[in-house]
Coordinates of C-alpha atoms in Angstrom, one line a residue:
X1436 CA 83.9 88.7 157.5
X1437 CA 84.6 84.9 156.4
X1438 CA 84.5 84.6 152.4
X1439 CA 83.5 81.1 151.2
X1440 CA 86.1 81.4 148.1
X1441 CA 89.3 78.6 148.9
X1442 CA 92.8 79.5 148.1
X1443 CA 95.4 77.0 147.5
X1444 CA 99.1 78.2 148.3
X1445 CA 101.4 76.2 146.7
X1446 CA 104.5 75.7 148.5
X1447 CA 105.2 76.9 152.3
X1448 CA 108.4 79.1 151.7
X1449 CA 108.4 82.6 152.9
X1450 CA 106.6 84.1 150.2
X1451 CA 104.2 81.0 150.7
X1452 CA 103.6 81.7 154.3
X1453 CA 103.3 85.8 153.8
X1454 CA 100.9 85.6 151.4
X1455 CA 98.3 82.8 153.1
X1456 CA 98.7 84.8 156.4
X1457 CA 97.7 88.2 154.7
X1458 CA 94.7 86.5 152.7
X1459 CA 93.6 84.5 156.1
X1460 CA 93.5 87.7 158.1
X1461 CA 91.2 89.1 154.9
X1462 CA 88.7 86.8 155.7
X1463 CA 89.6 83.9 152.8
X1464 CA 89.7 80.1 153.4
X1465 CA 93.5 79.2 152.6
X1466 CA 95.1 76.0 152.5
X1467 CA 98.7 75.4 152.4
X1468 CA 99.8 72.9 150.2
X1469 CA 103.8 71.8 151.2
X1470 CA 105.5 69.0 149.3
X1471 CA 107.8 68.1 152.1
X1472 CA 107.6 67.2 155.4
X1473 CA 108.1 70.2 156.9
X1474 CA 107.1 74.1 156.2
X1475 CA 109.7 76.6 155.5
X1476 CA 111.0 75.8 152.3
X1477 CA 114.3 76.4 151.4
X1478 CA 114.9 77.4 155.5
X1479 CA 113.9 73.2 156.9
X1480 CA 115.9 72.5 159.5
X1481 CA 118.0 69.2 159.6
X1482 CA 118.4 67.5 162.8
X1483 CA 120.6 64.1 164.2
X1484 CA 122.7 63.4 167.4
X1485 CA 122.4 66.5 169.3
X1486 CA 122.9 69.0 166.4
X1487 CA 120.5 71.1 164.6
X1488 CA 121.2 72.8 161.5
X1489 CA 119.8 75.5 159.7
X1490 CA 119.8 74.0 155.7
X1491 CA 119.2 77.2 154.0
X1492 CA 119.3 81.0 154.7
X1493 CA 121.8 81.6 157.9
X1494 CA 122.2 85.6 157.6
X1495 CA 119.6 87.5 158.9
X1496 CA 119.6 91.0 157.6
X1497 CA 116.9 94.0 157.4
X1498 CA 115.0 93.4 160.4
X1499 CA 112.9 96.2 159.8
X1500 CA 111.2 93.7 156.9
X1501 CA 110.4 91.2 159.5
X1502 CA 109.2 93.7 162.1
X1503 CA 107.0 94.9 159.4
X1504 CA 105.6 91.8 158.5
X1505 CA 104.7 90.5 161.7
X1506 CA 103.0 94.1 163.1
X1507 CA 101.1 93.3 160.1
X1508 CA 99.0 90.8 162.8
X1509 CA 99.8 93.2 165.4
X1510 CA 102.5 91.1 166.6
X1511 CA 106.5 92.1 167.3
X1512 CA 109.6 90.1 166.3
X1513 CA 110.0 89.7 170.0
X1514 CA 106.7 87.7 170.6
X1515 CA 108.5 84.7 169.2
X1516 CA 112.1 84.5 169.0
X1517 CA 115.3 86.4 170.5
X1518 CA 116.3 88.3 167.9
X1519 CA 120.6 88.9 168.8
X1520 CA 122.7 91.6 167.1
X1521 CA 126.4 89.8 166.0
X1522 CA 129.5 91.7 166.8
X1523 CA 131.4 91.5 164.8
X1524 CA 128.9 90.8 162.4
X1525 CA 131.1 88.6 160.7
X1526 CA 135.1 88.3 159.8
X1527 CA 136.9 87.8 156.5
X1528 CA 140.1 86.1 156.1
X1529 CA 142.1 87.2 153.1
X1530 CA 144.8 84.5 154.4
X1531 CA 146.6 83.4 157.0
X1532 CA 146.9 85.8 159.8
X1533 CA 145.1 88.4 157.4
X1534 CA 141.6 88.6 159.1
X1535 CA 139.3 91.6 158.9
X1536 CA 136.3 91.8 161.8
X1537 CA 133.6 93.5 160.3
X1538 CA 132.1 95.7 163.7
X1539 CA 129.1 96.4 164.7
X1540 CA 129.5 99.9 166.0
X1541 CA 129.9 102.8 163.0
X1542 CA 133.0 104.4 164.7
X1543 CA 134.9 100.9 164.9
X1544 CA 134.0 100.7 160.8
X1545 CA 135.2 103.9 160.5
X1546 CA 138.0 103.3 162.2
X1547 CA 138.4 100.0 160.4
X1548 CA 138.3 101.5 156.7
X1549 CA 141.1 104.4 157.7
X1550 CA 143.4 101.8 159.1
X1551 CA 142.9 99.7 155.7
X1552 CA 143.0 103.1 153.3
X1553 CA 144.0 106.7 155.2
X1554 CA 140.9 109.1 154.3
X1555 CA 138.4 106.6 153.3
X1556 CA 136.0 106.7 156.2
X1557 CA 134.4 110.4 155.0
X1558 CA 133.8 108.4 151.4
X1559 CA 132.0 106.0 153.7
X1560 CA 129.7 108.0 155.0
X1561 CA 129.3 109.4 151.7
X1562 CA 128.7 105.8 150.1
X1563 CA 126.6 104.6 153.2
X1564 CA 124.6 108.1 153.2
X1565 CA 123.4 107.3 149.2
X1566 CA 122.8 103.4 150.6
X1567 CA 120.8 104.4 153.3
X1568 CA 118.4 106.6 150.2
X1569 CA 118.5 103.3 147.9
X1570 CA 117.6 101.2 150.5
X1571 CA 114.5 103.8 152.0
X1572 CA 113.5 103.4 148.2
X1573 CA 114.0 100.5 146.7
X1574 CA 112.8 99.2 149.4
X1575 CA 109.8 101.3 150.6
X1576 CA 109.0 101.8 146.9
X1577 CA 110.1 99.4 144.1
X1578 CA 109.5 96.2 146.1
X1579 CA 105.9 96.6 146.7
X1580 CA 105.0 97.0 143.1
X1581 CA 103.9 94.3 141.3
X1582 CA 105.8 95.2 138.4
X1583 CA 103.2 94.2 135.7
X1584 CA 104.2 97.0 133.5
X1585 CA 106.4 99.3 133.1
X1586 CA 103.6 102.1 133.5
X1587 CA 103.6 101.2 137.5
X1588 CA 107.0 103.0 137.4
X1589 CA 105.8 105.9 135.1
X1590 CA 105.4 108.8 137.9
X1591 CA 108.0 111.7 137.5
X1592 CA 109.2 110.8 141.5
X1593 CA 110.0 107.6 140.7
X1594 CA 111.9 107.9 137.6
X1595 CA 113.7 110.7 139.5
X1596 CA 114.7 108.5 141.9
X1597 CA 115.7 105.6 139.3
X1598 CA 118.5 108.0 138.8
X1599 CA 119.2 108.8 142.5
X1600 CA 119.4 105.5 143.0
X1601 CA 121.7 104.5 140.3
X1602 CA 119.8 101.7 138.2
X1603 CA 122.0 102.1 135.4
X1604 CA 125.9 102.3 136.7
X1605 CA 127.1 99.0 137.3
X1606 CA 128.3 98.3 141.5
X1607 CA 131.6 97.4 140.4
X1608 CA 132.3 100.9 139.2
X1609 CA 130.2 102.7 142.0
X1610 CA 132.4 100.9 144.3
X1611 CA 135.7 102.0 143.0
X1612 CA 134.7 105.6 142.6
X1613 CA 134.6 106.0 146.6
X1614 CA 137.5 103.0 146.9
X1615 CA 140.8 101.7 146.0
X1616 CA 141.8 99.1 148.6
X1617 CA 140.9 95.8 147.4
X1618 CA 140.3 94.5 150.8
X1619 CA 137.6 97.2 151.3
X1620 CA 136.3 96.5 147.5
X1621 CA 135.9 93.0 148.2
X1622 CA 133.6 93.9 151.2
X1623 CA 131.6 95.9 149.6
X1624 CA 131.1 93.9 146.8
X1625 CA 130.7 90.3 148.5
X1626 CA 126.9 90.8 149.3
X1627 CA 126.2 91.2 145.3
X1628 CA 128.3 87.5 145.0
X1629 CA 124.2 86.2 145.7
X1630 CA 122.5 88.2 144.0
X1631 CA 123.2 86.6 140.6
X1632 CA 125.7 88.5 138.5
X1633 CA 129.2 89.8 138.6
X1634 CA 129.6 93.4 140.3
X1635 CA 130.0 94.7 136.5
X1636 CA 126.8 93.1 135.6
X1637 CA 124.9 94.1 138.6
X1638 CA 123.2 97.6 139.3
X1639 CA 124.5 100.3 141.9
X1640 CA 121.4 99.8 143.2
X1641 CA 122.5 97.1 144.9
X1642 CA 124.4 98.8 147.5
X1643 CA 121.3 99.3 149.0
X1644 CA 122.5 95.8 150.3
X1645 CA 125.7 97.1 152.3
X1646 CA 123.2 99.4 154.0
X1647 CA 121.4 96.6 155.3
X1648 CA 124.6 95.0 156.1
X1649 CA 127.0 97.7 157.7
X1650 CA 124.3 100.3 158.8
X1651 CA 121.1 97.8 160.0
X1652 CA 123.5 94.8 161.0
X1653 CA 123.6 90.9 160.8
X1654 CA 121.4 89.5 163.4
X1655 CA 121.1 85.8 164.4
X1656 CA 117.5 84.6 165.8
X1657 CA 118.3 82.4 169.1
X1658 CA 117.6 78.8 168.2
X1659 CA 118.3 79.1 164.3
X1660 CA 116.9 80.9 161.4
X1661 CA 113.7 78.3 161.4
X1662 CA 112.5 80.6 164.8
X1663 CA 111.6 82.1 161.8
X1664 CA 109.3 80.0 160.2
X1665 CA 107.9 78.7 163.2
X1666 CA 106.8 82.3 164.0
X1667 CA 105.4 82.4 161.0
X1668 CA 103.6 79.2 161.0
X1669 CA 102.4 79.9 163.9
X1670 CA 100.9 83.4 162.8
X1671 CA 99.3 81.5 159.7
X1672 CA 97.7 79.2 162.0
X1673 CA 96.0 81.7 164.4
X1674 CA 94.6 83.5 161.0
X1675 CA 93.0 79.8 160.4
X1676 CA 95.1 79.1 157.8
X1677 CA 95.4 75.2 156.9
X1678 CA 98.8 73.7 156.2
X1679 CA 98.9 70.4 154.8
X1680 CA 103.0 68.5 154.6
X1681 CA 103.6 65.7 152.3
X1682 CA 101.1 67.2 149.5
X1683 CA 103.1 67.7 146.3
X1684 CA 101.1 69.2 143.0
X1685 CA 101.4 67.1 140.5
X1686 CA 99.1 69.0 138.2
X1687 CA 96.6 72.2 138.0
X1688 CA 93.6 71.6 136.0
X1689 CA 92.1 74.4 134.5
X1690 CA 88.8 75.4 132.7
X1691 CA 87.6 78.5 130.5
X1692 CA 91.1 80.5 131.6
X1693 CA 90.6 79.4 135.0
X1694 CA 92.0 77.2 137.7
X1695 CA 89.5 74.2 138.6
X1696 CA 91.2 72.4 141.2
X1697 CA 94.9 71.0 141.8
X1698 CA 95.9 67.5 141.9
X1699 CA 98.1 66.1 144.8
X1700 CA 100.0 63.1 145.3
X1701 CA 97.3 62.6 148.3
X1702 CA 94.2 63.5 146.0
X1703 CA 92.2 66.5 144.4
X1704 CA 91.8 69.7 145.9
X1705 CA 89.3 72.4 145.0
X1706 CA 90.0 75.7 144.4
X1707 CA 89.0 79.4 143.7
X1708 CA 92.2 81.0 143.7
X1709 CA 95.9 79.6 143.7
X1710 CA 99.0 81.6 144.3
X1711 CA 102.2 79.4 143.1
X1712 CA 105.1 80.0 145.7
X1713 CA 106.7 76.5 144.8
X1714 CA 109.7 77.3 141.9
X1715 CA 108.2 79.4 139.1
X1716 CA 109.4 77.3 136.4
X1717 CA 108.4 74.0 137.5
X1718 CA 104.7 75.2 138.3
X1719 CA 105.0 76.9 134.6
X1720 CA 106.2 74.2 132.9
X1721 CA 105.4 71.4 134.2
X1722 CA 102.2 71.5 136.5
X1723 CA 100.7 73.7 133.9
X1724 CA 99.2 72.2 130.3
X1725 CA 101.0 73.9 127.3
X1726 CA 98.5 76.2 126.4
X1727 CA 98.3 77.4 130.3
X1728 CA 102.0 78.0 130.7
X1729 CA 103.4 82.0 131.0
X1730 CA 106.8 81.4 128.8
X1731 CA 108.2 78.4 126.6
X1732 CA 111.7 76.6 127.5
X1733 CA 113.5 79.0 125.8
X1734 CA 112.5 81.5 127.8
X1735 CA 113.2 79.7 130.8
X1736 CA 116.8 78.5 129.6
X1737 CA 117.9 82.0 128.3
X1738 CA 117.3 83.3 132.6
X1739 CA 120.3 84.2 134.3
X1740 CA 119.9 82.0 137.1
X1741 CA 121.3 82.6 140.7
X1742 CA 124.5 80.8 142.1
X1743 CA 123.7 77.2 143.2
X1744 CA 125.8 75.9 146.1
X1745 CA 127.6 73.3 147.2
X1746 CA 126.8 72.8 151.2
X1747 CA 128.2 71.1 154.1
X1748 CA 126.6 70.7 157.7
X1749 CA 129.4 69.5 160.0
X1750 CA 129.1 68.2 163.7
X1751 CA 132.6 68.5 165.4
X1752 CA 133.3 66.6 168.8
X1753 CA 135.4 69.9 170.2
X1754 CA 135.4 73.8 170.0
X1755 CA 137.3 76.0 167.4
X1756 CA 139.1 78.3 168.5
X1757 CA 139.2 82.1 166.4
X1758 CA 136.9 81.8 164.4
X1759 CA 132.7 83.9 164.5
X1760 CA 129.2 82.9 163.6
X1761 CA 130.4 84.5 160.1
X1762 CA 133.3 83.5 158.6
X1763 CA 134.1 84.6 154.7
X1764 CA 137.4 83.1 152.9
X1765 CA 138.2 85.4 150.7
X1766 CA 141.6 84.3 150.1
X1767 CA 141.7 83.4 146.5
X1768 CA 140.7 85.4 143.1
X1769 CA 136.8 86.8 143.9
X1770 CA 137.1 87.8 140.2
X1771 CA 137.9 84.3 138.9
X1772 CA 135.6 82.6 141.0
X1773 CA 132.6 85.4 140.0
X1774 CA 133.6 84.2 136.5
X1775 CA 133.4 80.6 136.7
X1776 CA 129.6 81.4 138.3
X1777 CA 128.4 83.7 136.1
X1778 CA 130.1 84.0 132.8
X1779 CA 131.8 80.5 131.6
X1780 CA 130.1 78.2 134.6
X1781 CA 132.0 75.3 135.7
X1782 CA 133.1 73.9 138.9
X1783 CA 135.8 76.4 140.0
X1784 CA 139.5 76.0 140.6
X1785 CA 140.1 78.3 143.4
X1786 CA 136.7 78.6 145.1
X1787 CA 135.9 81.6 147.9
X1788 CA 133.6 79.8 150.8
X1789 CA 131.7 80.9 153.8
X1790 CA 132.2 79.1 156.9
X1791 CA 128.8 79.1 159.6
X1792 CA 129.8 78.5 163.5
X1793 CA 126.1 79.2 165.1
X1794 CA 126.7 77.3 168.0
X1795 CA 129.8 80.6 168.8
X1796 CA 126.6 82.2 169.3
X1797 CA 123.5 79.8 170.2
X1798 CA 124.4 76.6 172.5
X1799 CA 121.2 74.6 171.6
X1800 CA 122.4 74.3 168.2
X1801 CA 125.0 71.6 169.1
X1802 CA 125.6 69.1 172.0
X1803 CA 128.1 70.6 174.8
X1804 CA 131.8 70.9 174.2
X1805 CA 131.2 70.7 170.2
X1806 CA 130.9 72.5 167.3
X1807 CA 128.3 73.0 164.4
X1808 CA 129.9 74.4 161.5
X1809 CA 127.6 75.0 157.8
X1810 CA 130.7 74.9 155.0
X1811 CA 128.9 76.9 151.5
X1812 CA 130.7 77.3 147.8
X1813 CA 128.8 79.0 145.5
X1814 CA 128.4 77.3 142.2
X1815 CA 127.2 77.7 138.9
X1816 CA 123.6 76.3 138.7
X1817 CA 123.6 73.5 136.2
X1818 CA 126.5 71.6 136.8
X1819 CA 127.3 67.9 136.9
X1820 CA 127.0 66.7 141.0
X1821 CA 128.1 64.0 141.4
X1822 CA 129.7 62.3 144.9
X1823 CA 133.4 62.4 144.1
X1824 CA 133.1 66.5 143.1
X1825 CA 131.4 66.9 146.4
X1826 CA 134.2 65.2 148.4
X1827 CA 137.1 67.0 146.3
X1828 CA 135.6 70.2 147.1
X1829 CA 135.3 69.2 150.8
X1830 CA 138.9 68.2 151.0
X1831 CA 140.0 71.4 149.3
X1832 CA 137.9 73.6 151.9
X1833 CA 138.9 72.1 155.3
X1834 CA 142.1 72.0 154.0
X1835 CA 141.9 75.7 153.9
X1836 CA 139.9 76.3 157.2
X1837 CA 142.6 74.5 158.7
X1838 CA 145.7 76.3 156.8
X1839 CA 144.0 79.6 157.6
X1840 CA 142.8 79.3 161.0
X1841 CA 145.7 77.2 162.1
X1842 CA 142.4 74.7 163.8
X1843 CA 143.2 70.9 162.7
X1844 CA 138.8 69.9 162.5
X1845 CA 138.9 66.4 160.6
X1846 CA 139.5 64.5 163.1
X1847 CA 136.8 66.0 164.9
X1848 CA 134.0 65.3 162.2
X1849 CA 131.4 63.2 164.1
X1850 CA 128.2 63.9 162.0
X1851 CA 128.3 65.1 158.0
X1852 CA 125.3 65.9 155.3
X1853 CA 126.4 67.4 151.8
X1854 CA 124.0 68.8 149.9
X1855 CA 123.9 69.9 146.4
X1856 CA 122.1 70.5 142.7
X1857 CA 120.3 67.5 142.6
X1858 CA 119.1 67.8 146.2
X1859 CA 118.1 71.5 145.4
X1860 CA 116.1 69.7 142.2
X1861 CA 114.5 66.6 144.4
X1862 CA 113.5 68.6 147.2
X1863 CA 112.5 72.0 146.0
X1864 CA 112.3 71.5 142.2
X1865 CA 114.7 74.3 141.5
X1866 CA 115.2 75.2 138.4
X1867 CA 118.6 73.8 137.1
X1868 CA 119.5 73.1 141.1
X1869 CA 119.8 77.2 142.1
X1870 CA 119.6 78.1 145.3
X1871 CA 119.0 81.7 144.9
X1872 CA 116.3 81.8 142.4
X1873 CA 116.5 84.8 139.5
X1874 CA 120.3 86.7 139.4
X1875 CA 119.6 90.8 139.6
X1876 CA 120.8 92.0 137.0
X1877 CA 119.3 94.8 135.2
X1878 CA 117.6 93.3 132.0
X1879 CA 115.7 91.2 135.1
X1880 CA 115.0 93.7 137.5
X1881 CA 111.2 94.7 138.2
X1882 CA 108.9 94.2 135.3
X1883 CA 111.6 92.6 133.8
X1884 CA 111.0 89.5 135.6
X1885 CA 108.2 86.7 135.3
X1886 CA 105.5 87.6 135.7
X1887 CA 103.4 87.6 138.9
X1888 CA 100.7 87.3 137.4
X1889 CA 99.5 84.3 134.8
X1890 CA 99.0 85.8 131.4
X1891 CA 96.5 83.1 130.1
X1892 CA 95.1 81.9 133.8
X1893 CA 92.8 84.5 135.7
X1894 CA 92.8 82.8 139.0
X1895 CA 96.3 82.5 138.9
X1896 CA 99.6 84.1 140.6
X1897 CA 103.3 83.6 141.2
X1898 CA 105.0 84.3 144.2
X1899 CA 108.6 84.1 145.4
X1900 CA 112.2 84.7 144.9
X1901 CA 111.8 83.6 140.9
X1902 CA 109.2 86.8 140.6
X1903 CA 109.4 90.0 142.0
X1904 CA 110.5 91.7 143.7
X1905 CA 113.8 88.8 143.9
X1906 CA 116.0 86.8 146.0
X1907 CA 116.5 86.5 149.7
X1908 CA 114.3 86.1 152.6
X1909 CA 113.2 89.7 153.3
X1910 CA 112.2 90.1 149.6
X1911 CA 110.4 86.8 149.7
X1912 CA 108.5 87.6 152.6
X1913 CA 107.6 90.8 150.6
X1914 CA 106.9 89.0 147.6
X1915 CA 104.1 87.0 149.2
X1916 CA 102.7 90.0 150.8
X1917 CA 102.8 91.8 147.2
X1918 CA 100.8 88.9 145.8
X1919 CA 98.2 88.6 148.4
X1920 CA 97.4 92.1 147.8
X1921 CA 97.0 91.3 144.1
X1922 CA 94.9 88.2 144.9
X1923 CA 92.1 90.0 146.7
X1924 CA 91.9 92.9 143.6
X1925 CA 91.4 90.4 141.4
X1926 CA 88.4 88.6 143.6
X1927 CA 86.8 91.7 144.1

């Protein structure tokens, strides 16, 4: 059944994508509306002189949330990308000659934590065994609730498993109960570097997210991480969804406590329904009038935001020897650097960074006989970017790569993009230049984040990784599911 009533999307980021795809296949009329020239979001692809680089996510993890989402149009990963399992998943280098492979294979990570700390692989099991529970959870549970209230998560099971599941123990000490070897502490606690907050400030919860790492693996779709976008663009289009690039809101007008029609820099555009997946604070405070918005400034500027980062996308005219697809450099203070994120923000003295080599895995990626390396430092969003920080910070991290892996790579550098805050703010909008949206931490966790849905608009709804149920592509692509679901009750 084809209903007359048009939905505007704003924004063509994950949860932008998930959520016009689920309304199209329920019958709406859905139009796409993307600022830039291409969809995806944060996850565009940059391409010049033979290489092509993925400018946002690289790590793809839980690919049961992808499998989901597609079987949603009775389609499998399979039917559009090559979906490869890394192994090792990726390697950390706590210094020269001090490099820990992270396997693929639960023996070999077994085998791994023993060598680093006799008797540790049966706390492993143990730690990966109440993972495996948080994860089946949090994320067969918590993430699917809109969270408008706390009364959603009033039901005795739930509540239960709140406690099961560790909401209120922090991961830095959850860790250390089953650990004492920093090298293994620093593992475990790396994947919470992104979610926002320091592992003391961050729930147990949250080890859900080693499950997804050491248990369900890191995967790499052939051809990049926008194999994933293109699959889904490609799904939105068969469900007759409408994607228009180059068509930035500039304004939603509103009448009575309803949405009229949005204004574009290409003209005015009608509408029934929108669901906001562009950043939730510009859309709040900025395309909305006063009177419309969810939350004042102060709100907005008393959020603990995500990590911003400072990137790198790096064509090299030879191969590197030693190094993976993954590469962490974990050979300075995690604690000081979490610090100068989280707690006093400022450009950091002795900066960890993550090194991407996906042309180790995927040849199209780069032209033969070279290299395409992605160089990220997580920052503290806010911060002053300006060109000569940038280049500092590139000189101290290729200074490292090359002290640590022993590779001499400047010379090599034959194409180079930095991008930073104030491309994060031009392109996307972000709120203070994050790249991660909302940090996790427990006073914004569930209903404690904005709202999904617009207190003073009926017609309206948020979506994305500034809402629930957070951060990262799977819960994005969740998020958008979550909001189409709440779009259709409230047309009913």
């Amino acid at each position: 059944m084809k209903n007359d009533r048009h939905i505007i999307v704003i924004g063509s980021g994950f949860a932008g994508l998930s959520a016009a795809s689920v309304l199209a296949k329920n019958g709406y009329h859905v139009t796409i509306l993307e600022k830039n020239d291409q969809a995806g979001g944060r996850a565009r692809v940059w391409e010049s002189e033979g290489f092509k680089f993925d400018m946002g996510p690289s790590w793809y993890w839980m690919p049961d949330v992808f499998e989901n989402y597609f079987a949603l149009f009775g389609k499998k990963v399979a039917d559009f990308y090559d979906l490869k399992r890394l192994d090792p998943g990726y390697q950390i280098y706590f210094g020269k000659d001090d490099v820990m492979e992270i396997p693929a294979s639960m023996q070999q990570l077994e085998q791994l934590f023993e060598q680093e700390e006799p008797g540790s692989s049966a706390n492993l099991r143990e730690f990966l065994k109440q993972a495996a529970y948080k994860y089946k959870v949090g994320m067969g549970e918590y993430v699917f609730r809109p969270s408008h209230s706390i009364t959603e998560f009033i039901d005795f099971r739930l509540i239960a498993a709140s406690f099961r599941i560790q909401m209120l123990t922090s991961m830095s000490k959850h860790v250390r109960k089953y650990f004492k070897n920093p090298k293994l502490i620093k593992l475990l606690e790396f994947p919470v570097l992104f979610l926002g907050a320091t592992p003391q400030n961050t729930p147990a919860m949250y080890s859900m997210m080693n499950y997804a790492d050491l248990a369900l693996g890191t995967w790499y779709p052939m051809g990049g991480m926008h194999e994933i976008v293109k699959a889904m663009v490609k799904t939105a289009s068969e469900q007759g969804v409408e994607i228009k690039l180059n068509h930035e809101v500039l304004k939603i007008e509103t009448e009575n406590g309803k949405v009229k029609y949005v204004i574009t820099n290409q003209g005015i555009i009608n509408a029934d329904f929108v669901i906001a997946g562009a950043d939730y604070e510009h859309v709040d405070q900025t395309l909305l009038d006063k009177a419309d918005q969810n939350y004042d400034q102060k709100y907005w500027d008393s959020r603990t935001m995500s990590p911003s980062s400072l990137l790198f996308y790096i064509g090299l005219n030879k191969k590197v020897d030693g190094i993976q697809h993954h590469n962490l450099f974990f050979d300075e203070d995690f604690e000081l650097h979490a610090e100068e994120i989280y707690t006093h923000p400022k450009w950091p003295q002795k900066p960890l960074f993550y090194v991407s080599c996906a042309s180790k895995t995927d040849a199209s990626v780069a032209p033969q006989g070279c290299e395409n390396l992605f160089f990220l430092m997580p920052v503290a969003p806010n911060l002053k970017d300006e060109e000569a920080t940038r280049e500092y910070y590139f000189d101290l991290m290729v200074n490292r790569f090359e002290k640590i892996t022993g590779q001499q790579i400047k010379d090599a550098i034959i194409l180079k993009r930095s991008y930073a805050h104030r491309d994060f703010i031009t392109d996307y909008h972000s709120f203070k230049g994050n790249a991660y949206g909302l940090a996790n931490t427990l006073s914004q966790t569930a209903f404690f984040k904005p709202a999904m849905k617009s207190k003073k608009i009926k017609n309206l709804l948020f979506t994305g990784q500034l809402t629930v149920p957070g951060p990262g592509v799977p819960p994005s692509l969740i998020s958008g599911q979550v909001a189409a679901q709440e779009a259709m009750k409230l047309m009913r």
